[in-house]
């Protein structure tokens, strides 16, 4: 690049002087606000005297790069010069970037000494550096910036120098910084790194080393408390800080409320690196009556690369037991995410029962948990996911201080691959289920599902005019393949594994027809064909000598079928009751959704049903050959009758008190009283007995947006005998008239209440960790549930959550040759309340009405200590009884710096 300038030599000095004065007049005045100024401009002024004074011509810029030459014309000495900008020599004191500055008072430029002053709330920005102070002085010769504060009318410090660079912030009494060497010196500095680290140093030197901002500090205090006088700190004479990496100190000792604690550390290493980085995971000490003294949580976290990392932890106990946990994780944005957890337990617990011969009980258990999910954008139409939780039957039983895991008796796993197109859907999966009580393990491998979306064979490719009724005839297909192996983990052999192998295939072809609505009534005719391929049948026989039922299985290829025809009609009926204008309740709206249908199904399964004697009293039971199989059998008997049902919705419209007096807001609001309640049933016209089907009853409601209620029941309209068998007599026709017998049902009620917050504070959004998988989030939530004292919200005075469930059902008892009713009921409550703004107490309990015992009880009390938190946890009832006191900082940086005392007792 070249520049061609035509300038009269006699006028250059006067012109430059006038230009400089105009520049200073425009940029520096008493009401100095802001600007951008290249200070190295001063060094380019040529002070050579000139002879005459003429206006300076406008430079003519050219883009060529010819060597410089001189052409003389006329009497006046006129110089025409071509030069290359690349050949211009920059001054040694020039800067490599512009400086942006501002001040509310004034700015003073001293040309002879090349010094520049900014007064009152001065602000300077240079590259990634920002400096605010009462007064800022810049010396161009040395490229040194000096900043110091000012005093108010009461001689109190005002506008102390504040330096922000590379994410770190410091406030000092005095700051000196060289912009060329990037070295600085500060006095009485309060240094803030990130949002949790606060360092106070008397003298600090900062410089750049290998691209890092390094600080050497003398006489320091290090803390995570954000108060001017911190509640606690680590005091050390010398310290070195590397921004976003770590801080290293010499001998250090803690102090609380300014009082030193005579506990000296030979050195200190404080991690300051953000994001993922490898490091040692600090343990905690524990005392367990069954396992002995222990170190828990000792481990190492290793970052392999941007996509993979692994965490290894271990628990070691003095009685000889140990646990090992290996947790690799992987994550690739827009591709996949997942983690694997391998847990091995060598449990050696002390026997508290005197009758046992051995002093210790030894168990070796394991558990494998794998979670994987693929981003839908990685391969549209194809998906792969896994959720595996499998292991030893007694693994959960020996996890200390975790009631949720101790009473979890079911383990389940699913690995699934699916492929979806515009017309089909294919899914191949492997399933696993495990019951810790019965020790029964079921493996389903492989299972497949294939479905074809409804297609219309009579529909024209090019539609013209209105559709014919037969063009709306739709046909679909659903097919499933199931394989299952069942075994008990206590009696596992390869032979028994193959003997329990079961398989089954189910085909279903639904045919539907969409007819135009007849006013408010919608008609929907349908045909459904279903066929099952089954590889095993069961046979029950009465053993007269043993007075019991014998069971035998026969392998083969069986193809039961089922066919049904039906047509249904649905509609909606509305009703509203209006109240007076002055009433708080404006109206109640009732919606009724009745349904009516006619169905016919021939008896194609009669040949697979048999009768077996169940007891010595001569009672008999009809059963299907496929009742013990994977898919089960079709129901017996011909059905040609009607089905009916009614669903109801109840809503209320009330005045909104919050909107009173504000015409811009709706004055009323809707409140749902009942989300749904109704019944379903049927009547079979094709049989001479048991024409009425059992009637299903249900109810769903959410009261005041706080209380959730669900209920269901099955009503059998026929009477039963003393052993629970149905008779042909209707209950309402008997001498003791009744509506029937409720054979099974359940009620669940849950509620959550909390008081208003003591102070309305702006909630900061929680940071989202992209490397945390859904399975790991569940484990984090479980940790929160198990340690509620560490996650209490002191802004809410009290909270309470409660739930109650009751379930009952009638099941056939082979041993008693009759039916028995099984009932389960439990009650759970969890809550906390504030004793004061800093003290909170709470707990949770689980009561089982069937055993009439409290299965678990946990209590806690916690104290908010600003930057620290104390928590006392007590579990007096449960499989593991425990007591712990934990005192730890709130900062995530020092979360492993805790003082804890824990005791665990195993209830054998």
Coordinates of C-alpha atoms in Angstrom, one line a residue, residues 332-836:
X332 CA -20.7 -35.4 22.1
X333 CA -23.0 -32.5 21.3
X334 CA -25.7 -33.3 18.7
X335 CA -24.6 -36.9 18.7
X336 CA -25.0 -38.9 22.0
X337 CA -24.5 -38.8 25.7
X338 CA -24.3 -41.5 28.4
X339 CA -22.6 -42.9 31.4
X340 CA -21.7 -46.2 32.9
X341 CA -21.6 -47.1 36.6
X342 CA -19.9 -50.2 37.8
X343 CA -20.2 -50.8 41.5
X344 CA -18.6 -53.6 43.5
X345 CA -19.3 -54.3 47.2
X346 CA -17.3 -56.5 49.5
X347 CA -19.5 -56.2 52.6
X348 CA -18.1 -57.4 55.9
X349 CA -20.5 -56.5 58.7
X350 CA -20.5 -57.3 62.3
X351 CA -23.1 -59.7 63.5
X352 CA -25.1 -58.3 66.5
X353 CA -27.1 -61.5 67.0
X354 CA -25.6 -63.7 69.7
X355 CA -27.0 -66.9 68.2
X356 CA -24.9 -66.6 65.0
X357 CA -21.6 -68.5 65.1
X358 CA -19.6 -66.3 62.9
X359 CA -18.5 -62.9 64.1
X360 CA -18.9 -61.3 60.7
X361 CA -21.2 -61.7 57.7
X362 CA -19.5 -61.5 54.3
X363 CA -21.3 -60.7 51.1
X364 CA -20.0 -59.9 47.6
X365 CA -22.4 -58.0 45.4
X366 CA -22.3 -55.9 42.3
X367 CA -24.4 -53.5 40.3
X368 CA -24.2 -52.2 36.7
X369 CA -26.0 -49.1 35.6
X370 CA -25.8 -47.8 32.0
X371 CA -27.6 -44.8 30.5
X372 CA -27.3 -43.9 26.8
X373 CA -29.3 -41.6 24.6
X374 CA -28.8 -40.4 21.1
X375 CA -29.6 -36.9 19.8
X376 CA -32.5 -37.0 17.3
X377 CA -30.4 -34.7 15.0
X378 CA -27.6 -37.3 14.8
X379 CA -29.5 -39.7 12.5
X380 CA -33.1 -38.6 11.9
X381 CA -35.5 -41.6 11.8
X382 CA -33.2 -43.9 13.8
X383 CA -32.7 -43.9 17.5
X384 CA -30.8 -46.0 20.1
X385 CA -31.2 -45.7 23.8
X386 CA -30.3 -47.7 26.9
X387 CA -31.3 -47.7 30.6
X388 CA -29.7 -50.6 32.4
X389 CA -29.9 -51.3 36.1
X390 CA -28.9 -54.8 37.0
X391 CA -26.9 -56.5 39.7
X392 CA -26.9 -58.7 42.7
X393 CA -30.2 -59.2 44.5
X394 CA -28.9 -57.8 47.9
X395 CA -26.9 -54.9 46.5
X396 CA -29.4 -52.3 47.5
X397 CA -29.7 -53.8 51.0
X398 CA -26.1 -53.0 51.9
X399 CA -26.0 -49.4 50.8
X400 CA -25.6 -47.4 54.0
X401 CA -27.7 -44.3 54.8
X402 CA -29.9 -44.5 51.7
X403 CA -33.5 -45.6 52.6
X404 CA -34.7 -45.1 49.1
X405 CA -32.3 -47.7 47.8
X406 CA -32.7 -50.0 50.8
X407 CA -36.4 -50.5 50.2
X408 CA -36.2 -50.6 46.4
X409 CA -36.9 -54.2 45.5
X410 CA -37.3 -53.9 41.7
X411 CA -34.6 -53.5 39.1
X412 CA -35.4 -53.0 35.5
X413 CA -33.4 -52.4 32.3
X414 CA -34.2 -51.6 28.6
X415 CA -32.0 -51.4 25.6
X416 CA -33.8 -50.3 22.5
X417 CA -33.1 -49.5 18.8
X418 CA -35.8 -48.1 16.6
X419 CA -36.3 -47.1 12.9
X420 CA -39.1 -44.9 11.8
X421 CA -40.2 -44.2 8.2
X422 CA -43.2 -42.4 6.8
X423 CA -45.3 -45.6 6.8
X424 CA -43.6 -48.1 9.2
X425 CA -42.0 -48.3 12.6
X426 CA -39.6 -51.0 13.8
X427 CA -38.3 -51.4 17.3
X428 CA -35.9 -54.0 18.6
X429 CA -35.3 -54.2 22.4
X430 CA -33.8 -56.2 25.2
X431 CA -35.6 -56.1 28.6
X432 CA -34.6 -57.1 32.1
X433 CA -36.6 -57.2 35.4
X434 CA -35.5 -58.4 38.8
X435 CA -37.3 -58.8 42.1
X436 CA -35.1 -58.6 45.2
X437 CA -37.7 -60.2 47.4
X438 CA -38.5 -63.3 45.3
X439 CA -35.1 -63.3 43.7
X440 CA -36.7 -63.9 40.3
X441 CA -35.0 -62.6 37.2
X442 CA -36.7 -62.2 33.8
X443 CA -34.7 -61.6 30.7
X444 CA -36.5 -60.6 27.5
X445 CA -34.1 -60.9 24.5
X446 CA -34.9 -60.1 21.8
X447 CA -38.2 -58.3 21.7
X448 CA -39.4 -56.6 18.6
X449 CA -42.3 -54.5 17.5
X450 CA -43.3 -53.7 13.9
X451 CA -46.2 -51.5 13.0
X452 CA -47.6 -50.1 9.8
X453 CA -49.4 -46.8 9.9
X454 CA -53.0 -46.8 8.8
X455 CA -53.3 -46.7 5.0
X456 CA -56.4 -46.3 2.8
X457 CA -56.4 -48.8 0.0
X458 CA -59.4 -47.4 -1.8
X459 CA -58.2 -43.8 -1.7
X460 CA -57.4 -42.2 -5.1
X461 CA -53.9 -40.9 -5.7
X462 CA -55.3 -37.8 -7.2
X463 CA -58.3 -36.6 -5.3
X464 CA -61.1 -35.0 -7.3
X465 CA -64.4 -33.8 -5.8
X466 CA -65.6 -35.1 -2.4
X467 CA -64.4 -38.4 -1.0
X468 CA -66.6 -41.5 -1.2
X469 CA -67.4 -43.3 2.1
X470 CA -65.4 -46.3 1.2
X471 CA -62.3 -44.2 0.5
X472 CA -62.1 -43.5 4.2
X473 CA -61.6 -47.2 5.0
X474 CA -58.3 -47.6 6.8
X475 CA -56.2 -50.7 7.5
X476 CA -53.2 -51.0 9.8
X477 CA -50.9 -53.7 11.3
X478 CA -49.2 -54.2 14.6
X479 CA -46.9 -57.1 15.3
X480 CA -44.9 -58.0 18.4
X481 CA -42.2 -60.6 19.1
X482 CA -41.5 -61.6 22.7
X483 CA -38.8 -63.9 24.2
X484 CA -38.3 -64.4 27.9
X485 CA -36.0 -66.5 30.1
X486 CA -36.8 -66.7 33.8
X487 CA -34.7 -68.0 36.6
X488 CA -33.9 -67.6 40.3
X489 CA -30.5 -66.2 41.0
X490 CA -30.0 -68.6 43.9
X491 CA -30.6 -71.7 41.7
X492 CA -29.1 -70.7 38.4
X493 CA -27.9 -73.4 36.0
X494 CA -27.7 -73.4 32.1
X495 CA -30.2 -76.3 32.0
X496 CA -32.9 -74.5 34.0
X497 CA -32.2 -71.4 31.9
X498 CA -33.2 -73.2 28.7
X499 CA -36.2 -75.0 30.3
X500 CA -37.8 -71.6 31.2
X501 CA -37.4 -70.2 27.7
X502 CA -40.7 -68.8 26.4
X503 CA -41.6 -67.0 23.1
X504 CA -44.7 -65.6 21.5
X505 CA -45.7 -63.5 18.5
X506 CA -48.8 -61.4 18.3
X507 CA -50.4 -60.1 15.1
X508 CA -53.1 -57.5 15.0
X509 CA -54.9 -56.0 12.0
X510 CA -57.3 -53.1 12.8
X511 CA -59.8 -51.9 10.2
X512 CA -61.6 -48.6 10.7
X513 CA -64.0 -46.4 8.8
X514 CA -64.5 -42.7 9.4
X515 CA -68.1 -41.8 8.8
X516 CA -69.5 -38.2 8.7
X517 CA -71.0 -37.0 11.9
X518 CA -74.7 -37.3 12.4
X519 CA -75.3 -33.9 14.0
X520 CA -73.7 -34.0 17.5
X521 CA -73.1 -37.8 17.3
X522 CA -69.9 -39.3 15.9
X523 CA -70.1 -42.9 14.6
X524 CA -67.0 -45.1 14.4
X525 CA -67.3 -48.6 13.0
X526 CA -64.3 -51.0 13.3
X527 CA -63.1 -54.6 12.7
X528 CA -60.2 -56.1 14.7
X529 CA -58.5 -59.4 13.9
X530 CA -55.8 -60.7 16.2
X531 CA -53.7 -63.9 16.2
X532 CA -51.1 -65.2 18.6
X533 CA -48.3 -67.7 18.0
X534 CA -47.4 -69.4 21.3
X535 CA -44.8 -72.0 22.0
X536 CA -46.0 -73.5 25.3
X537 CA -49.2 -74.4 27.0
X538 CA -50.0 -75.1 30.7
X539 CA -52.2 -77.9 32.1
X540 CA -53.7 -78.0 35.6
X541 CA -54.9 -81.3 37.1
X542 CA -56.4 -82.1 40.5
X543 CA -54.2 -84.6 42.5
X544 CA -56.7 -86.5 44.6
X545 CA -54.1 -88.3 46.7
X546 CA -52.1 -85.2 47.5
X547 CA -55.2 -82.9 47.6
X548 CA -53.6 -80.3 45.5
X549 CA -53.3 -79.0 42.0
X550 CA -50.5 -80.2 39.8
X551 CA -49.0 -78.1 37.0
X552 CA -47.4 -79.3 33.8
X553 CA -46.2 -77.6 30.6
X554 CA -46.3 -78.8 27.0
X555 CA -44.1 -77.3 24.2
X556 CA -45.6 -76.9 20.8
X557 CA -46.9 -74.4 18.2
X558 CA -50.3 -72.9 19.0
X559 CA -52.2 -70.3 17.1
X560 CA -55.2 -68.9 19.0
X561 CA -57.2 -66.3 17.2
X562 CA -59.7 -63.6 18.0
X563 CA -62.1 -61.6 15.8
X564 CA -64.4 -58.7 16.8
X565 CA -66.8 -56.3 15.1
X566 CA -68.1 -53.1 16.6
X567 CA -69.6 -49.7 16.1
X568 CA -69.5 -46.9 18.7
X569 CA -71.2 -43.6 19.1
X570 CA -70.0 -40.6 21.1
X571 CA -71.3 -37.1 21.9
X572 CA -70.8 -34.3 24.3
X573 CA -73.5 -32.6 26.5
X574 CA -73.0 -29.3 28.3
X575 CA -74.9 -27.7 31.1
X576 CA -74.2 -24.4 33.0
X577 CA -75.8 -23.1 36.2
X578 CA -75.4 -19.3 36.6
X579 CA -75.2 -17.6 40.0
X580 CA -76.0 -14.0 40.9
X581 CA -73.7 -11.1 39.8
X582 CA -72.7 -10.3 43.4
X583 CA -71.7 -13.9 44.1
X584 CA -68.1 -14.9 44.2
X585 CA -69.0 -18.1 42.3
X586 CA -70.2 -16.9 38.9
X587 CA -71.2 -20.3 37.4
X588 CA -70.7 -24.1 37.5
X589 CA -70.2 -25.9 34.2
X590 CA -70.9 -29.6 33.8
X591 CA -69.8 -31.6 30.8
X592 CA -71.1 -35.1 30.1
X593 CA -69.4 -37.3 27.5
X594 CA -71.5 -40.5 27.0
X595 CA -70.4 -43.3 24.8
X596 CA -72.4 -46.3 23.5
X597 CA -71.3 -49.1 21.3
X598 CA -72.4 -52.5 19.9
X599 CA -69.8 -55.3 19.6
X600 CA -69.8 -58.8 18.5
X601 CA -67.1 -61.3 19.1
X602 CA -67.4 -65.1 18.2
X603 CA -66.0 -67.7 20.6
X604 CA -62.8 -68.8 18.9
X605 CA -61.0 -69.6 22.1
X606 CA -63.4 -72.2 23.5
X607 CA -61.1 -75.2 22.6
X608 CA -58.3 -73.8 24.7
X609 CA -60.3 -73.6 28.0
X610 CA -60.6 -76.4 30.5
X611 CA -62.1 -77.0 33.9
X612 CA -60.1 -78.1 37.0
X613 CA -61.2 -79.0 40.5
X614 CA -59.6 -76.6 43.0
X615 CA -60.5 -78.2 46.4
X616 CA -62.1 -81.1 48.2
X617 CA -65.4 -79.2 48.4
X618 CA -65.9 -79.7 44.7
X619 CA -65.2 -76.1 43.5
X620 CA -64.1 -75.8 39.9
X621 CA -62.2 -73.2 37.9
X622 CA -62.1 -72.5 34.2
X623 CA -58.6 -71.7 32.9
X624 CA -56.9 -71.1 29.6
X625 CA -54.0 -73.2 28.3
X626 CA -52.1 -70.0 27.7
X627 CA -52.8 -68.2 31.0
X628 CA -49.2 -68.8 32.2
X629 CA -47.6 -67.7 29.0
X630 CA -46.0 -64.4 27.9
X631 CA -49.0 -63.2 25.8
X632 CA -51.8 -65.0 27.7
X633 CA -54.9 -66.3 26.0
X634 CA -58.1 -64.7 24.7
X635 CA -61.2 -64.6 26.8
X636 CA -63.7 -67.4 26.6
X637 CA -67.2 -67.1 25.4
X638 CA -69.1 -65.4 22.6
X639 CA -69.9 -61.8 23.1
X640 CA -72.7 -60.0 21.3
X641 CA -73.9 -57.0 23.2
X642 CA -73.5 -53.4 24.1
X643 CA -70.9 -51.4 25.8
X644 CA -71.5 -48.1 27.6
X645 CA -69.8 -45.5 29.5
X646 CA -70.2 -41.9 30.9
X647 CA -67.4 -39.5 31.6
X648 CA -68.0 -36.2 33.5
X649 CA -66.1 -32.9 33.9
X650 CA -67.0 -30.3 36.5
X651 CA -65.7 -26.8 36.4
X652 CA -66.4 -23.6 38.4
X653 CA -66.0 -19.9 37.4
X654 CA -65.2 -17.5 40.2
X655 CA -64.2 -13.9 40.6
X656 CA -60.5 -13.3 40.6
X657 CA -59.6 -11.2 43.6
X658 CA -56.2 -10.5 42.3
X659 CA -57.7 -8.7 39.3
X660 CA -60.1 -6.6 41.3
X661 CA -59.9 -3.0 40.2
X662 CA -57.7 -3.7 37.2
X663 CA -59.7 -3.6 34.0
X664 CA -56.8 -4.8 31.9
X665 CA -56.9 -8.3 33.6
X666 CA -59.6 -11.0 33.3
X667 CA -62.0 -10.6 36.2
X668 CA -62.9 -14.3 36.4
X669 CA -60.9 -17.5 36.5
X670 CA -61.8 -21.1 36.0
X671 CA -61.3 -23.7 38.7
X672 CA -61.6 -27.4 37.9
X673 CA -63.5 -29.3 40.6
X674 CA -63.3 -32.7 39.1
X675 CA -61.1 -33.5 36.1
X676 CA -63.0 -36.7 35.3
X677 CA -65.3 -39.2 36.9
X678 CA -67.5 -41.9 35.4
X679 CA -67.9 -45.6 34.7
X680 CA -67.7 -48.2 31.9
X681 CA -69.4 -51.5 31.5
X682 CA -71.1 -53.9 29.1
X683 CA -74.0 -56.3 28.7
X684 CA -73.6 -59.6 26.7
X685 CA -76.8 -60.6 24.8
X686 CA -75.2 -63.8 23.4
X687 CA -75.0 -65.8 26.7
X688 CA -77.5 -67.1 29.1
X689 CA -75.6 -66.3 32.3
X690 CA -73.2 -63.7 33.6
X691 CA -74.4 -61.2 31.0
X692 CA -73.2 -58.2 32.9
X693 CA -69.5 -57.4 32.7
X694 CA -67.7 -55.9 35.7
X695 CA -68.2 -52.1 35.9
X696 CA -65.1 -49.9 36.1
X697 CA -65.4 -46.7 38.2
X698 CA -62.8 -43.9 38.3
X699 CA -62.3 -40.4 39.7
X700 CA -59.6 -37.8 39.0
X701 CA -59.4 -34.4 40.7
X702 CA -57.0 -31.6 41.6
X703 CA -58.4 -29.4 44.4
X704 CA -57.1 -25.8 44.8
X705 CA -54.1 -26.8 42.6
X706 CA -52.6 -28.4 45.7
X707 CA -54.3 -31.7 46.4
X708 CA -54.3 -34.5 43.8
X709 CA -56.8 -37.3 44.1
X710 CA -57.1 -40.4 42.0
X711 CA -59.4 -43.3 42.7
X712 CA -60.5 -46.4 40.8
X713 CA -62.5 -49.5 41.5
X714 CA -64.0 -52.5 39.8
X715 CA -67.6 -53.4 40.7
X716 CA -68.8 -57.0 40.1
X717 CA -72.6 -57.0 39.9
X718 CA -72.8 -60.8 40.8
X719 CA -72.8 -62.3 44.3
X720 CA -69.9 -64.4 45.5
X721 CA -69.9 -67.4 47.8
X722 CA -67.8 -67.8 51.0
X723 CA -64.7 -68.6 49.0
X724 CA -65.0 -65.8 46.6
X725 CA -66.3 -67.6 43.6
X726 CA -68.9 -65.8 41.5
X727 CA -72.5 -67.1 41.4
X728 CA -75.1 -66.5 38.7
X729 CA -77.3 -64.4 41.0
X730 CA -77.2 -60.6 40.6
X731 CA -76.4 -58.8 43.8
X732 CA -79.4 -56.4 43.5
X733 CA -81.8 -59.3 43.1
X734 CA -80.7 -61.2 46.3
X735 CA -82.5 -60.9 49.6
X736 CA -79.7 -58.7 50.9
X737 CA -79.9 -56.2 48.1
X738 CA -76.6 -54.5 47.1
X739 CA -75.0 -53.0 44.1
X740 CA -72.4 -55.7 43.9
X741 CA -69.0 -56.6 45.1
X742 CA -65.9 -54.3 44.7
X743 CA -63.3 -56.8 43.6
X744 CA -60.3 -54.4 43.4
X745 CA -59.6 -50.7 43.6
X746 CA -57.3 -48.1 44.9
X747 CA -57.1 -44.5 46.2
X748 CA -54.1 -42.1 46.1
X749 CA -54.0 -38.7 47.6
X750 CA -51.1 -36.4 47.5
X751 CA -50.7 -32.7 48.6
X752 CA -48.0 -30.1 48.7
X753 CA -48.2 -26.9 50.7
X754 CA -45.7 -24.1 51.4
X755 CA -45.8 -20.7 52.9
X756 CA -45.0 -17.5 51.0
X757 CA -41.4 -16.5 50.9
X758 CA -40.2 -14.3 53.6
X759 CA -38.5 -12.0 51.1
X760 CA -39.1 -11.9 47.4
X761 CA -35.7 -12.4 46.0
X762 CA -34.8 -12.6 42.3
X763 CA -34.1 -16.3 41.6
X764 CA -30.9 -16.8 39.8
X765 CA -31.1 -19.6 37.1
X766 CA -29.3 -22.7 38.0
X767 CA -26.2 -23.4 35.8
X768 CA -26.9 -26.1 33.3
X769 CA -24.2 -28.7 33.0
X770 CA -24.2 -30.1 29.5
X771 CA -22.2 -33.1 30.6
X772 CA -24.7 -34.3 33.1
X773 CA -26.8 -37.1 31.7
X774 CA -30.5 -37.7 32.7
X775 CA -29.5 -40.8 34.7
X776 CA -26.9 -38.8 36.7
X777 CA -29.5 -36.1 37.3
X778 CA -31.7 -38.7 38.9
X779 CA -28.8 -39.7 41.2
X780 CA -28.2 -36.1 42.1
X781 CA -31.9 -35.7 43.0
X782 CA -31.7 -38.9 45.1
X783 CA -28.7 -37.4 46.9
X784 CA -30.8 -34.3 47.6
X785 CA -33.6 -36.4 49.0
X786 CA -31.2 -38.3 51.2
X787 CA -29.5 -35.2 52.5
X788 CA -32.2 -32.6 52.7
X789 CA -30.4 -30.5 55.3
X790 CA -27.7 -29.5 52.8
X791 CA -30.3 -28.1 50.3
X792 CA -32.8 -26.2 52.4
X793 CA -34.3 -23.0 51.3
X794 CA -34.3 -20.5 54.2
X795 CA -36.5 -18.1 52.3
X796 CA -39.5 -20.3 52.7
X797 CA -40.7 -20.5 56.4
X798 CA -42.4 -23.9 56.1
X799 CA -43.2 -26.6 53.5
X800 CA -45.0 -29.9 53.8
X801 CA -45.6 -32.8 51.3
X802 CA -47.8 -35.7 52.1
X803 CA -49.2 -38.7 50.3
X804 CA -51.5 -41.6 51.1
X805 CA -52.2 -44.7 49.0
X806 CA -54.5 -47.7 49.4
X807 CA -54.8 -50.6 47.0
X808 CA -56.7 -53.9 47.3
X809 CA -57.4 -56.8 44.9
X810 CA -58.8 -60.3 44.9
X811 CA -56.4 -63.0 43.8
X812 CA -56.7 -66.7 43.5
X813 CA -54.8 -68.6 46.2
X814 CA -53.8 -72.1 44.9
X815 CA -53.0 -73.4 48.4
X816 CA -56.3 -72.4 49.9
X817 CA -58.2 -73.2 46.7
X818 CA -60.1 -69.9 46.8
X819 CA -59.8 -66.2 46.5
X820 CA -58.3 -63.8 49.0
X821 CA -58.1 -60.1 49.2
X822 CA -54.7 -58.5 49.3
X823 CA -54.5 -55.0 50.8
X824 CA -51.5 -52.6 50.8
X825 CA -51.6 -49.1 52.3
X826 CA -49.0 -46.6 53.3
X827 CA -48.6 -43.0 54.3
X828 CA -45.7 -40.6 53.7
X829 CA -45.1 -37.1 55.0
X830 CA -42.1 -34.8 54.5
X831 CA -41.7 -31.2 55.7
X832 CA -39.7 -28.6 57.3
X833 CA -40.2 -25.2 59.1
X834 CA -38.0 -22.4 60.2
X835 CA -37.4 -21.9 63.9
X836 CA -35.8 -18.6 63.1

